[in-house]
XYZ file of C-alpha atoms in Angstrom:
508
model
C 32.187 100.012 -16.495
C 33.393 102.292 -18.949
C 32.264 105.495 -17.626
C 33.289 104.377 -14.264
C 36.930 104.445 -15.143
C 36.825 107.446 -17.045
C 35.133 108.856 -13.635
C 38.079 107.915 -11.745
C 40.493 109.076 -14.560
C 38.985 112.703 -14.231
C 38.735 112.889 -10.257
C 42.531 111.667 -10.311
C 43.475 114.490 -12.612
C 41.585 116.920 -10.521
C 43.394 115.991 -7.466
C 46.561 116.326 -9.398
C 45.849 119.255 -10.552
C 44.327 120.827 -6.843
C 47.576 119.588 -5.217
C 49.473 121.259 -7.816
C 47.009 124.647 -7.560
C 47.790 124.723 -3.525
C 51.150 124.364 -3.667
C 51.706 126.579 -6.470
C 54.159 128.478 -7.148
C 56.857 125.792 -5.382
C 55.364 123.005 -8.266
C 57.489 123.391 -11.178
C 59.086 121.035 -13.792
C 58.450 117.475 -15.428
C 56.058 116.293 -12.926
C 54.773 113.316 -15.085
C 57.981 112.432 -15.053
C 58.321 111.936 -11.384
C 54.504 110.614 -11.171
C 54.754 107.961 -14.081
C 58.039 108.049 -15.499
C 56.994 109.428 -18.910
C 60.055 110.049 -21.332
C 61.085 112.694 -23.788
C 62.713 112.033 -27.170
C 66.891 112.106 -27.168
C 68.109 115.306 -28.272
C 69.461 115.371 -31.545
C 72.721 116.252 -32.763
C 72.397 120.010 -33.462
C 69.977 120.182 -29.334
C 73.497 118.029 -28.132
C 75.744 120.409 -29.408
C 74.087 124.009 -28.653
C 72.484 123.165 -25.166
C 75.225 120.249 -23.471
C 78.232 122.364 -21.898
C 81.511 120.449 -20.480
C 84.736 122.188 -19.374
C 87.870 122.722 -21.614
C 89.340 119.804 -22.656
C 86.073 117.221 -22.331
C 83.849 116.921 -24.985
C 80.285 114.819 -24.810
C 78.572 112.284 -26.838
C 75.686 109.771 -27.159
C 76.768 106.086 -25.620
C 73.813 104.409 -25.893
C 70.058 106.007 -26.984
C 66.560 104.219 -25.875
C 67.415 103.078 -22.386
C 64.020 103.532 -20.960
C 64.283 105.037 -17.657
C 68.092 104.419 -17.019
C 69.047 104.997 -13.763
C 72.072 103.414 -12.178
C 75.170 102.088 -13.989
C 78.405 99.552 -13.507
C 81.112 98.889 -15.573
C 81.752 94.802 -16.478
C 85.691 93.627 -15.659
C 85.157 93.453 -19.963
C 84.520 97.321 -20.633
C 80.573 96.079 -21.040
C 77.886 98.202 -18.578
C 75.218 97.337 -17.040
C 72.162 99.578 -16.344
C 68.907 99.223 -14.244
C 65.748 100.345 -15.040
C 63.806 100.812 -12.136
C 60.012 101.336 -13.547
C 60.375 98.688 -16.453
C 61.529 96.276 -13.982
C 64.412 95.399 -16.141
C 68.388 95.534 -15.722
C 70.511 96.091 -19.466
C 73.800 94.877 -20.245
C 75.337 97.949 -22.864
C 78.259 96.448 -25.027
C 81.554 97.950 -24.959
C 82.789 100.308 -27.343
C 84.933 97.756 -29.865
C 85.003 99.546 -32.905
C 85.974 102.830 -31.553
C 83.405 104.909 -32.838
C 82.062 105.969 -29.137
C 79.072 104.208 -29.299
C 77.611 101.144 -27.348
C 77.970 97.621 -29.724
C 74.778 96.499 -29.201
C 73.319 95.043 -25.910
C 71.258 92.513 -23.794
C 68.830 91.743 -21.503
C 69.935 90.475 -18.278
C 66.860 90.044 -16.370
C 63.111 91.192 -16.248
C 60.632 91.073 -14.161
C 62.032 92.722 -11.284
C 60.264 94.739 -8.409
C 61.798 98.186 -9.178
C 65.691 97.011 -9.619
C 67.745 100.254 -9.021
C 71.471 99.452 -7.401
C 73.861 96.966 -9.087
C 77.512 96.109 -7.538
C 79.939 93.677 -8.063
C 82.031 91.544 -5.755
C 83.940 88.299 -6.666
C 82.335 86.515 -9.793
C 78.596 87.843 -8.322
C 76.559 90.631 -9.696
C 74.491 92.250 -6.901
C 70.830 93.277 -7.992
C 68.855 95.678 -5.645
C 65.169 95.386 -5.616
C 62.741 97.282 -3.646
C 62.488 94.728 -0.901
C 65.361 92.567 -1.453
C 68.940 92.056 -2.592
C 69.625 89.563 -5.265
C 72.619 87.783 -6.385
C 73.696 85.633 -9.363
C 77.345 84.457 -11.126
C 78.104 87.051 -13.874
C 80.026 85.761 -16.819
C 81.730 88.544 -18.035
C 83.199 87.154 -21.239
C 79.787 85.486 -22.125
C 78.074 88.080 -20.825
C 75.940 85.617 -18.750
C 74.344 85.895 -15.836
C 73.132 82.713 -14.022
C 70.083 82.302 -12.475
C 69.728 84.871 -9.274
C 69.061 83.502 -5.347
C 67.587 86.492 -2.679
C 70.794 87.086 -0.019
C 68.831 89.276 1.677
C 64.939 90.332 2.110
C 62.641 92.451 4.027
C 63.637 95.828 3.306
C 60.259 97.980 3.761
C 57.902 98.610 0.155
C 55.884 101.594 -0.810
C 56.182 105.348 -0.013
C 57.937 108.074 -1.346
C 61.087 106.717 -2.016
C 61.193 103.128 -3.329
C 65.183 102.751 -4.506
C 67.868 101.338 -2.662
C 71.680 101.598 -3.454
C 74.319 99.528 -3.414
C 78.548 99.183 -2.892
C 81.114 97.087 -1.379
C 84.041 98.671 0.724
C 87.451 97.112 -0.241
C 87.360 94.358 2.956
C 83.922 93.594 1.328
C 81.280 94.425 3.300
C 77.979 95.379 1.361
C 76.359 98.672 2.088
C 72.639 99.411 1.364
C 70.263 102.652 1.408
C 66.836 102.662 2.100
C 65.077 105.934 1.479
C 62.148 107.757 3.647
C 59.059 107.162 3.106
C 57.786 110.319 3.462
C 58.904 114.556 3.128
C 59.095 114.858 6.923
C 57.662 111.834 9.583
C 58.635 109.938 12.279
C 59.329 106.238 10.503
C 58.320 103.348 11.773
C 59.450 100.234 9.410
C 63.055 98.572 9.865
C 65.569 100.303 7.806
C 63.846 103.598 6.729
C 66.429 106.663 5.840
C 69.055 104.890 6.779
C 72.292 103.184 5.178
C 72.831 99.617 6.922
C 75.920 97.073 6.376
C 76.005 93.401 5.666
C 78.283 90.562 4.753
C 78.839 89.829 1.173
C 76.146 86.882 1.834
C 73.394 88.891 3.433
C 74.517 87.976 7.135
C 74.906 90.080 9.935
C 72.833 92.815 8.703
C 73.259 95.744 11.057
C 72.414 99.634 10.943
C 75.236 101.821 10.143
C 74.483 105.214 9.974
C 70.543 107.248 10.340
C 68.823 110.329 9.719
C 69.444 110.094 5.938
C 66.251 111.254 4.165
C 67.363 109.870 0.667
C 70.486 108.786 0.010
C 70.671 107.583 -3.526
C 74.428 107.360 -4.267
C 77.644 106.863 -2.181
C 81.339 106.389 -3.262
C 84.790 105.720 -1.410
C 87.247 108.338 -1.826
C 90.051 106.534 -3.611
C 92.790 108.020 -1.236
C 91.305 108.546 2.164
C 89.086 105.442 1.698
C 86.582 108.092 3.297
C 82.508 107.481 2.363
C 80.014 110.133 0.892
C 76.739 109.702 -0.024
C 74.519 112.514 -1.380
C 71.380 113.167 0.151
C 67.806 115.314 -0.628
C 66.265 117.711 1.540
C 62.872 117.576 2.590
C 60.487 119.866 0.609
C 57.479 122.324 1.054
C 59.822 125.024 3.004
C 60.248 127.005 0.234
C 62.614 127.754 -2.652
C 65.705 128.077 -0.825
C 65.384 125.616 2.482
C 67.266 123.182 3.435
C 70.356 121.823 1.567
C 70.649 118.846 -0.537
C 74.127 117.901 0.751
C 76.741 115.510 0.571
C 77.420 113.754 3.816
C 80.646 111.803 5.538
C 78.850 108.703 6.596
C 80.880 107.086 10.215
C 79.685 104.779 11.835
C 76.885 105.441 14.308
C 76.261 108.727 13.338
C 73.343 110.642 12.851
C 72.448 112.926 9.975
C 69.305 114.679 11.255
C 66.363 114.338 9.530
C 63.512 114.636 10.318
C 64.396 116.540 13.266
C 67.609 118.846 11.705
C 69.013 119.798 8.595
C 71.744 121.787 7.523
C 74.267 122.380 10.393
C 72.013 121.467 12.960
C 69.210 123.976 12.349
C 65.581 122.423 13.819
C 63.098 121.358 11.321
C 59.789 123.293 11.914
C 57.498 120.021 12.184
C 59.934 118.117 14.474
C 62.984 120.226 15.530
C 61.840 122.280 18.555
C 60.469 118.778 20.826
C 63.994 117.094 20.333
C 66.603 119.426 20.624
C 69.303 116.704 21.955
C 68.292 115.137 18.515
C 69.104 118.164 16.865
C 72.367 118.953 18.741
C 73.742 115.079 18.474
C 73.279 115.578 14.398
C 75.631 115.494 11.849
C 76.013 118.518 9.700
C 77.074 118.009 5.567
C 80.389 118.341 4.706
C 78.776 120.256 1.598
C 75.141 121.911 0.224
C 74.136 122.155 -2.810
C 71.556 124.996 -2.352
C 67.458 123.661 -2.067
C 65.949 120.757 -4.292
C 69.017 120.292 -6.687
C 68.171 116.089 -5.813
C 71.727 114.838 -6.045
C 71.706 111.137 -6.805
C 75.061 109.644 -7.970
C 78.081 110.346 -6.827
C 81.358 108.943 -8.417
C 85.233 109.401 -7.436
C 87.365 109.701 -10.512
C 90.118 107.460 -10.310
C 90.983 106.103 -13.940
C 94.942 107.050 -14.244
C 94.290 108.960 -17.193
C 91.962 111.568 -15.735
C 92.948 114.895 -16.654
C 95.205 116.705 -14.278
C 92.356 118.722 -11.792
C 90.161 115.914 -12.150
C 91.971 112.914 -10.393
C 90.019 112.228 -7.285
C 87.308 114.894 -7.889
C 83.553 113.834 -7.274
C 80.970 114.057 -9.610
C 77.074 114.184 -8.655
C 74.696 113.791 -10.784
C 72.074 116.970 -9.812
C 68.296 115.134 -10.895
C 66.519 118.631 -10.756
C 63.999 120.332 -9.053
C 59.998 119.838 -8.324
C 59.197 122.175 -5.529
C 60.779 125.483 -6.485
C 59.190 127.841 -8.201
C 62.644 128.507 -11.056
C 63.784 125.366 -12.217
C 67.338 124.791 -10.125
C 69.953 121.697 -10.563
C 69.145 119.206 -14.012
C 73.223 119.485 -14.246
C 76.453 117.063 -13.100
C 78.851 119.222 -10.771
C 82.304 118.259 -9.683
C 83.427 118.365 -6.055
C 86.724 118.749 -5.343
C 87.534 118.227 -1.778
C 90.859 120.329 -0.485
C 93.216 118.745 2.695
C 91.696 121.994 4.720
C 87.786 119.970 4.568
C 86.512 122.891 1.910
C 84.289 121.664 -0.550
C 84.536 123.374 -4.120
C 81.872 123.212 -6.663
C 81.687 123.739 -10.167
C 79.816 122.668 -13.245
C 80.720 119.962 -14.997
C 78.130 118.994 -17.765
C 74.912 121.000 -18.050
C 72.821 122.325 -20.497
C 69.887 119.705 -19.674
C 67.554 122.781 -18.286
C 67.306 125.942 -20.170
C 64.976 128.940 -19.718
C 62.757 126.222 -18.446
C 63.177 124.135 -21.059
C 64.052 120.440 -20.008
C 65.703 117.622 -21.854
C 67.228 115.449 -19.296
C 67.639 114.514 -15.812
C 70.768 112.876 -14.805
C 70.987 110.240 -12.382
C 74.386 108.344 -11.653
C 77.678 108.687 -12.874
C 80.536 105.645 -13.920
C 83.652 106.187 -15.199
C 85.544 103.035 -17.324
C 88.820 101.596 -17.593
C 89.546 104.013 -20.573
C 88.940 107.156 -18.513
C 85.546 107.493 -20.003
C 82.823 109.266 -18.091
C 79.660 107.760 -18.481
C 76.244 110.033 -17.341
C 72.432 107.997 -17.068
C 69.785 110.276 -17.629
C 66.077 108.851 -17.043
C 64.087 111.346 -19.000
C 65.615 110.715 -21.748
C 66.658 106.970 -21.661
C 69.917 107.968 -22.826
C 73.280 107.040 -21.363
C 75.919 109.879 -22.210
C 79.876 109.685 -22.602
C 82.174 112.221 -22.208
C 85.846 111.895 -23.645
C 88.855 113.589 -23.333
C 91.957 113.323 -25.369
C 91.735 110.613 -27.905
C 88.105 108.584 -26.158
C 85.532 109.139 -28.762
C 82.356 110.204 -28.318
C 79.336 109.135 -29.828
C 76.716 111.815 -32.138
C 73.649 110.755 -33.144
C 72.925 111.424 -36.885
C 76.722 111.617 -37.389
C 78.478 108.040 -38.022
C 82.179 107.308 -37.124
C 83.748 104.896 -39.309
C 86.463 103.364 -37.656
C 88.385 100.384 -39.256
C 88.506 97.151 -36.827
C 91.935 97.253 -34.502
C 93.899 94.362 -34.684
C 95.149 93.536 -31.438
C 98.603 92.499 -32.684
C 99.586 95.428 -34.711
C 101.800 96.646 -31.679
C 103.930 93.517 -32.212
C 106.785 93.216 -33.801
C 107.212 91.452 -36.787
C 110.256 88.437 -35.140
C 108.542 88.490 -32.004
C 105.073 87.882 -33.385
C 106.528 84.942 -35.558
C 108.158 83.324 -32.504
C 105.535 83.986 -30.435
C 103.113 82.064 -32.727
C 105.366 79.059 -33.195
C 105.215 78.591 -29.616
C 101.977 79.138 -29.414
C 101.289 76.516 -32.014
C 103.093 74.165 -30.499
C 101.140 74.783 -26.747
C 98.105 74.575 -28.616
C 98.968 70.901 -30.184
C 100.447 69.828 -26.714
C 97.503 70.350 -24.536
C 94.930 69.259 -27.133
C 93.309 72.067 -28.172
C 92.250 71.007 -31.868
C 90.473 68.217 -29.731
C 87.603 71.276 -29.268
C 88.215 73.719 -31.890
C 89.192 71.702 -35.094
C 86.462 70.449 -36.826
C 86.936 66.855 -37.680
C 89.947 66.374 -35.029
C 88.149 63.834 -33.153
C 84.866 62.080 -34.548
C 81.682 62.583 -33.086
C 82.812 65.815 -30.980
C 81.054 68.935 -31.428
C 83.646 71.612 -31.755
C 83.408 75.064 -30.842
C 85.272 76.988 -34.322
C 87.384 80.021 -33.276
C 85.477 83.130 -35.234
C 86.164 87.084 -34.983
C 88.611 86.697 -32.171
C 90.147 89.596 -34.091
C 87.149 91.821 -33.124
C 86.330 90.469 -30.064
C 89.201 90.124 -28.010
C 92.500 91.891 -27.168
C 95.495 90.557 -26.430
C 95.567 91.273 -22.751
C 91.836 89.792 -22.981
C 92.579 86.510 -24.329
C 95.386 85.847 -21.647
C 92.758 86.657 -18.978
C 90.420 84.288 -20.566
C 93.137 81.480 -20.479
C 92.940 82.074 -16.680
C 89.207 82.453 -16.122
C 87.724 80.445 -18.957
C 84.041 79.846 -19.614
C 82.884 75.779 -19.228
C 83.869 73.071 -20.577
C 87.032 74.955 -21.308
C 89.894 73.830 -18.865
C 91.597 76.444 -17.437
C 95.534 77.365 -18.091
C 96.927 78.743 -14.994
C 99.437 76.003 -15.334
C 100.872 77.828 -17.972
C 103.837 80.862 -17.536
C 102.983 84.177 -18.708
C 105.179 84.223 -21.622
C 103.557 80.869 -22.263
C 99.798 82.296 -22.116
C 100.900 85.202 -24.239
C 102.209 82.713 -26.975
C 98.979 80.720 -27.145
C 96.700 84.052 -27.454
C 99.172 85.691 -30.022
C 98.749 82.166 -31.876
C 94.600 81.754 -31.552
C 94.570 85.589 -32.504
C 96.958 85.199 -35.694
C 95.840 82.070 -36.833
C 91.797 81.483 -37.182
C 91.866 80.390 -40.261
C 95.141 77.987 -40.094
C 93.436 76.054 -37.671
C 90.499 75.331 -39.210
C 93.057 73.476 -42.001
C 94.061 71.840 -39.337
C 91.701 68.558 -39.970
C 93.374 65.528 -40.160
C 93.076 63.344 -43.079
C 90.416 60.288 -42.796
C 91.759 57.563 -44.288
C 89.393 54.607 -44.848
C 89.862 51.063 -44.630
């Protein structure tokens, strides 16, 4: 038995290897990567600093290190993020950055198990999961950091092939939109939903095609003015080093982006091209190419208000790398900035993860937080990477940031933080709250003490959590503003007050 499977060990490796020997030179770079999603170590601090290149004014960092094949990400209405890994099966929740040092806090695991989990969205209180075959959904609990348990909206997307991830993001009325790769380079599909993106209701209903002839199409994004939608795509392969375009497309309705029988502005692919030249002519060319095998995946509108001037409303792409050229090309994140006149300009934005050959990363989506932050995944590496600007800190392994804990009512002034706390005292005896949180206040009640609010919350926090509160907590949206702000300023001031707050027994 033995022998038999080291057999078929060494006839797979010859195959390999033959493939690789016929196609040579166009096979180049981590191909174990892309065969069996093999990792490389994080680079270190002094690799970070010599090799990782951002423009003036950005500066890059570790967020979070040992996040097996991370691929893509989405930021938590709490600053937490959560990341898929498509070949563990697995989907990670990354804790925010409390402390301030740049880092991740710590983190979870949301689920396991999955059938190669790749795009995550949010819409309402649900956190959309896609799988390879189907779309799951479950209630996220953001200030828990919860997730309940997870019902299929949607199933029957096709399995297998060449390209096994789907995508996923709402538009702002709430429609969901999903990609479905190719399952070949170049072929005439015939499953449901191959390279194409399709729309459904938030619920899985009225799933419907929305626009075709999109090889692989890994990310998408809204432009935050125009409400336009891009998506990257990748170009088929085996035409050489410099043929077609990975490109960026405007995805309309109805449209048609070529493949397999065009690419680039309307040109006619050799295997398909010549026999349907109404195909060809009725195609969609990019608004945008990227040059041959770059494999853009993510793509990600800036929008945080703090973005530095140049940068507001500029794309980013995340540029995976190459496998069928014979120089390494892409392994890089560019920034697109699209002018009024429909001209495309690119320019580097963080690279460094290829060198004379030499490869330490390949990035895969991009997120940007509430704080401006610029998050990068790269799946070689397991490594999520933030890049700050002005005062955002950024993470460096080997070097640690000591940052004293922020109290979240230093910014308050010393009458209106004593007022504010009197009234909040008072709210808190009104409506009962000792009932739950003061040990002793009622017999045979388990309470739930109030512990590290200080480093868990802010200010602006604990008044949303008033609003949206986890169970059995009643909710306070009977309460004014000012009146929420009292009670927050008081639980955040006065942890240890209230656990004096016992009542005396007195026995009989």
């Amino acid at each position: 038995m033995v022998k038999k499977i080291l057999i078929g060990i060494f006839l797979f490796f010859i195959i390999l290897f033959g493939a690789a020997w016929y196609l040579k030179p166009t096979v180049n770079g981590p191909l174990l990567d892309m065969l069996f999603g093999w990792q490389v170590e994080a680079p270190e601090a002094d690799i970070l600093k010599a090799r990782l290149q951002v423009p003036e004014g950005f500066k890059v960092g570790v967020f979070a290190r040992d996040v097996p094949n991370a691929r893509m990400m989405r930021m938590t209405s709490t600053g937490d993020m959560v990341v898929t890994s498509n070949r563990t099966g697995a989907v990670f929740l990354l804790h925010r950055d409390d402390n301030g040092d740049g880092i991740s806090d710590g983190r979870s695991l949301l689920l396991s198990g999955l059938n190669a989990p790749h795009g995550i969205a949010f819409w309402n209180e649900y956190l959309y999961i896609a799988e390879e075959t189907q779309i799951i959904r479950g209630v996220y609990d953001a200030e828990r950091r919860r997730l309940s348990e997870t019902q299929v909206i949607f199933s029957g997307m096709p399995s297998g092939g060449n390209h096994r991830t789907r995508t996923i993001g709402f538009d702002k009325s709430g429609k969901l939109y999903v990609t479905v790769g190719s399952s070949c380079n170049v072929c005439i599909e015939e499953e449901p939903y191959r390279a194409e993106m399709i729309q459904m209701n938030a619920d899985g209903s009225g799933v419907r095609t929305y626009a075709t002839g999109l090889r692989n199409s890994v990310g998408f994004d809204w432009h935050p003015e125009t409400g336009e939608l891009f998506a990257t795509d990748n170009g088929r392969d085996l035409l050489g080093d410099d043929t077609p375009n990975c490109e960026v497309n405007l995805i309309k309705d109805a449209s048609d982006y070529g493949w397999p029988y065009a690419y680039d502005n309307r040109t006619p692919d050799p295997d398909y091209g010549a026999k349907n030249s109404l195909k060809v002519s009725a195609s969609v060319p990019p608004v945008h190419g990227f040059g041959a095998h770059r494999a853009p995946l993510g793509i990600k509108f800036l929008k945080a208000t703090n973005t530095p001037a140049g940068y507001q409303n500029t794309a980013l792409v995340a540029l995976h790398g190459s496998w069928n050229s014979s120089k390494l090309v892409g392994y890089k994140v560019v920034s697109l900035r699209f002018d009024d006149n429909g001209s495309v300009i690119e320019q580097d934005f963080l690279s460094g993860f290829e060198l004379n050959e030499d490869v330490i990363g390949r990035p895969v989506d991009v997120e940007q937080g509430q704080d401006g932050a610029i998050y990068v995944s790269d799946d070689y590496a397991g490594v999520i990477y933030r890049v700050g600007f002005g005062d955002i800190a950024i993470g460096i392994p080997g070097e640690e940031v000591i940052v004293p804990p922020k109290n979240p009512l230093a910014d308050i002034e010393a009458p209106d933080l004593a007022t504010s706390k009197a009234a909040g005292a008072l709210i808190f005896d009104t409506n009962g709250c000792a009932t739950c949180h003061v040990e002793g206040e009622v017999e045979g009640v388990q309470v739930k003490k109030l512990e590290d609010l200080k480093e868990r919350y802010t200010l602006a926090g604990m008044q949303q959590l008033f609003l949206n509160p986890p169970g059995p907590m009643p909710s306070y949206e009977g309460l004014t503003e000012a009146e929420r702000r009292a009670l927050a300023i008081f639980v955040l001031s006065s942890e240890e007050e209230i656990k004096k707050r016992a009542r005396p027994r007195i026995n009989f």
